[in-house]
Amino acid sequence: MQKINITKRIIAEIKPDLKSKFKVKTIGLFGSVARAEDDQHSDIDLLVEFFEPVSFFHFLDLEEYLKDKLKQDMDLVTKNALKPHIGKQILQEVTYL
């Protein structure tokens, strides 16, 4: 099974926890996995938006939770953290899960 399908399945399974425990409003996939251009060394890039502001430690807890569930290297970013020169491209290619 491709990494994109595995990621989508796992996120769907844990989505209730993401909302209730981590205050996640939306989570999306971008980068090489989303474009189906990934290889065995590719990490998973996720874009997250919260229902309300969260602390840095809350963000780190979410990142660790996702790494544990996905069993893959991953990068987690918020919309606010996107750099202007690449943020537009990410927002155009993101696939919300």
PDB file of C-alpha atoms in Angstrom:
ATOM      1  CA  MET A   1       0.000   0.000   0.000  1.00  0.00           C
ATOM      2  CA  GLN A   2       1.333   3.465  -0.866  1.00  0.00           C
ATOM      3  CA  LYS A   3       2.408   5.823   1.898  1.00  0.00           C
ATOM      4  CA  ILE A   4      -0.395   8.239   0.967  1.00  0.00           C
ATOM      5  CA  ASN A   5      -3.073   5.581   1.482  1.00  0.00           C
ATOM      6  CA  ILE A   6      -1.588   4.433   4.778  1.00  0.00           C
ATOM      7  CA  THR A   7      -1.392   8.025   6.003  1.00  0.00           C
ATOM      8  CA  LYS A   8      -4.993   8.755   5.015  1.00  0.00           C
ATOM      9  CA  ARG A   9      -6.223   5.602   6.751  1.00  0.00           C
ATOM     10  CA  ILE A  10      -4.346   6.292   9.986  1.00  0.00           C
ATOM     11  CA  ILE A  11      -5.432   9.945  10.120  1.00  0.00           C
ATOM     12  CA  ALA A  12      -9.046   8.886   9.555  1.00  0.00           C
ATOM     13  CA  GLU A  13      -8.759   6.414  12.442  1.00  0.00           C
ATOM     14  CA  ILE A  14      -7.305   8.957  14.874  1.00  0.00           C
ATOM     15  CA  LYS A  15      -9.282  12.003  13.735  1.00  0.00           C
ATOM     16  CA  PRO A  16     -11.648  11.915  16.754  1.00  0.00           C
ATOM     17  CA  ASP A  17      -8.622  12.065  19.088  1.00  0.00           C
ATOM     18  CA  LEU A  18      -7.057  14.839  17.038  1.00  0.00           C
ATOM     19  CA  LYS A  19     -10.165  16.954  17.521  1.00  0.00           C
ATOM     20  CA  SER A  20     -10.940  16.133  21.149  1.00  0.00           C
ATOM     21  CA  LYS A  21      -7.467  15.804  22.670  1.00  0.00           C
ATOM     22  CA  PHE A  22      -5.432  18.112  20.471  1.00  0.00           C
ATOM     23  CA  LYS A  23      -7.991  20.731  19.326  1.00  0.00           C
ATOM     24  CA  VAL A  24      -7.214  20.071  15.644  1.00  0.00           C
ATOM     25  CA  LYS A  25      -9.636  21.823  13.311  1.00  0.00           C
ATOM     26  CA  THR A  26      -8.078  20.654  10.038  1.00  0.00           C
ATOM     27  CA  ILE A  27      -5.146  18.480   9.048  1.00  0.00           C
ATOM     28  CA  GLY A  28      -3.805  18.178   5.543  1.00  0.00           C
ATOM     29  CA  LEU A  29      -1.121  16.363   3.622  1.00  0.00           C
ATOM     30  CA  PHE A  30       1.308  18.157   1.309  1.00  0.00           C
ATOM     31  CA  GLY A  31       4.703  17.565  -0.240  1.00  0.00           C
ATOM     32  CA  SER A  32       6.032  14.538  -2.074  1.00  0.00           C
ATOM     33  CA  VAL A  33       3.654  12.067  -0.420  1.00  0.00           C
ATOM     34  CA  ALA A  34       0.613  14.163  -1.369  1.00  0.00           C
ATOM     35  CA  ARG A  35       1.890  14.430  -4.948  1.00  0.00           C
ATOM     36  CA  ALA A  36       2.618  10.661  -5.078  1.00  0.00           C
ATOM     37  CA  GLU A  37       6.267  11.485  -5.801  1.00  0.00           C
ATOM     38  CA  ASP A  38       7.594   9.976  -2.590  1.00  0.00           C
ATOM     39  CA  ASP A  39      10.177   7.256  -2.177  1.00  0.00           C
ATOM     40  CA  GLN A  40      11.215   5.116   0.769  1.00  0.00           C
ATOM     41  CA  HIS A  41      13.197   8.024   2.258  1.00  0.00           C
ATOM     42  CA  SER A  42      10.428  10.635   2.013  1.00  0.00           C
ATOM     43  CA  ASP A  43       8.927  12.046   5.153  1.00  0.00           C
ATOM     44  CA  ILE A  44       5.273  12.961   5.625  1.00  0.00           C
ATOM     45  CA  ASP A  45       4.423  16.669   5.576  1.00  0.00           C
ATOM     46  CA  LEU A  46       1.303  17.692   7.475  1.00  0.00           C
ATOM     47  CA  LEU A  47      -0.374  21.080   7.750  1.00  0.00           C
ATOM     48  CA  VAL A  48      -2.485  21.582  10.848  1.00  0.00           C
ATOM     49  CA  GLU A  49      -4.943  24.238  11.987  1.00  0.00           C
ATOM     50  CA  PHE A  50      -6.311  24.401  15.527  1.00  0.00           C
ATOM     51  CA  PHE A  51      -9.723  25.445  16.821  1.00  0.00           C
ATOM     52  CA  GLU A  52      -7.988  27.838  19.220  1.00  0.00           C
ATOM     53  CA  PRO A  53      -4.441  28.938  19.983  1.00  0.00           C
ATOM     54  CA  VAL A  54      -2.338  26.194  21.565  1.00  0.00           C
ATOM     55  CA  SER A  55       0.925  26.247  23.478  1.00  0.00           C
ATOM     56  CA  PHE A  56       4.223  25.176  22.007  1.00  0.00           C
ATOM     57  CA  PHE A  57       4.186  22.133  24.299  1.00  0.00           C
ATOM     58  CA  HIS A  58       0.714  21.187  23.064  1.00  0.00           C
ATOM     59  CA  PHE A  59       2.027  21.386  19.497  1.00  0.00           C
ATOM     60  CA  LEU A  60       4.991  19.170  20.408  1.00  0.00           C
ATOM     61  CA  ASP A  61       2.669  16.651  22.071  1.00  0.00           C
ATOM     62  CA  LEU A  62       0.628  16.479  18.868  1.00  0.00           C
ATOM     63  CA  GLU A  63       3.764  16.043  16.788  1.00  0.00           C
ATOM     64  CA  GLU A  64       4.944  13.142  18.975  1.00  0.00           C
ATOM     65  CA  TYR A  65       1.480  11.561  18.902  1.00  0.00           C
ATOM     66  CA  LEU A  66       1.412  11.699  15.093  1.00  0.00           C
ATOM     67  CA  LYS A  67       4.938  10.296  14.763  1.00  0.00           C
ATOM     68  CA  ASP A  68       3.969   7.420  17.034  1.00  0.00           C
ATOM     69  CA  LYS A  69       0.785   6.650  15.095  1.00  0.00           C
ATOM     70  CA  LEU A  70       2.219   7.099  11.597  1.00  0.00           C
ATOM     71  CA  LYS A  71       5.487   5.267  12.344  1.00  0.00           C
ATOM     72  CA  GLN A  72       7.195   7.569   9.836  1.00  0.00           C
ATOM     73  CA  ASP A  73       9.409  10.623   9.864  1.00  0.00           C
ATOM     74  CA  MET A  74       7.172  13.638   9.506  1.00  0.00           C
ATOM     75  CA  ASP A  75       7.081  17.405   9.576  1.00  0.00           C
ATOM     76  CA  LEU A  76       4.169  19.234  11.142  1.00  0.00           C
ATOM     77  CA  VAL A  77       3.516  22.903  10.395  1.00  0.00           C
ATOM     78  CA  THR A  78       0.756  25.415  11.018  1.00  0.00           C
ATOM     79  CA  LYS A  79      -0.589  27.847   8.434  1.00  0.00           C
ATOM     80  CA  ASN A  80       0.821  30.722  10.478  1.00  0.00           C
ATOM     81  CA  ALA A  81       4.314  29.220  10.311  1.00  0.00           C
ATOM     82  CA  LEU A  82       4.395  28.975   6.509  1.00  0.00           C
ATOM     83  CA  LYS A  83       6.977  31.162   4.840  1.00  0.00           C
ATOM     84  CA  PRO A  84       5.396  33.494   2.250  1.00  0.00           C
ATOM     85  CA  HIS A  85       7.523  32.260  -0.673  1.00  0.00           C
ATOM     86  CA  ILE A  86       6.493  28.611  -0.230  1.00  0.00           C
ATOM     87  CA  GLY A  87       3.262  28.923   1.736  1.00  0.00           C
ATOM     88  CA  LYS A  88       1.176  29.724  -1.326  1.00  0.00           C
ATOM     89  CA  GLN A  89       2.365  26.558  -3.092  1.00  0.00           C
ATOM     90  CA  ILE A  90       1.684  24.438   0.000  1.00  0.00           C
ATOM     91  CA  LEU A  91      -1.834  25.840   0.352  1.00  0.00           C
ATOM     92  CA  GLN A  92      -2.506  25.062  -3.317  1.00  0.00           C
ATOM     93  CA  GLU A  93      -1.364  21.451  -3.094  1.00  0.00           C
ATOM     94  CA  VAL A  94      -2.557  20.479   0.393  1.00  0.00           C
ATOM     95  CA  THR A  95      -5.046  17.613   0.547  1.00  0.00           C
ATOM     96  CA  TYR A  96      -7.190  17.869   3.659  1.00  0.00           C
ATOM     97  CA  LEU A  97      -7.817  14.584   5.411  1.00  0.00           C
TER      98      LEU A  97
END
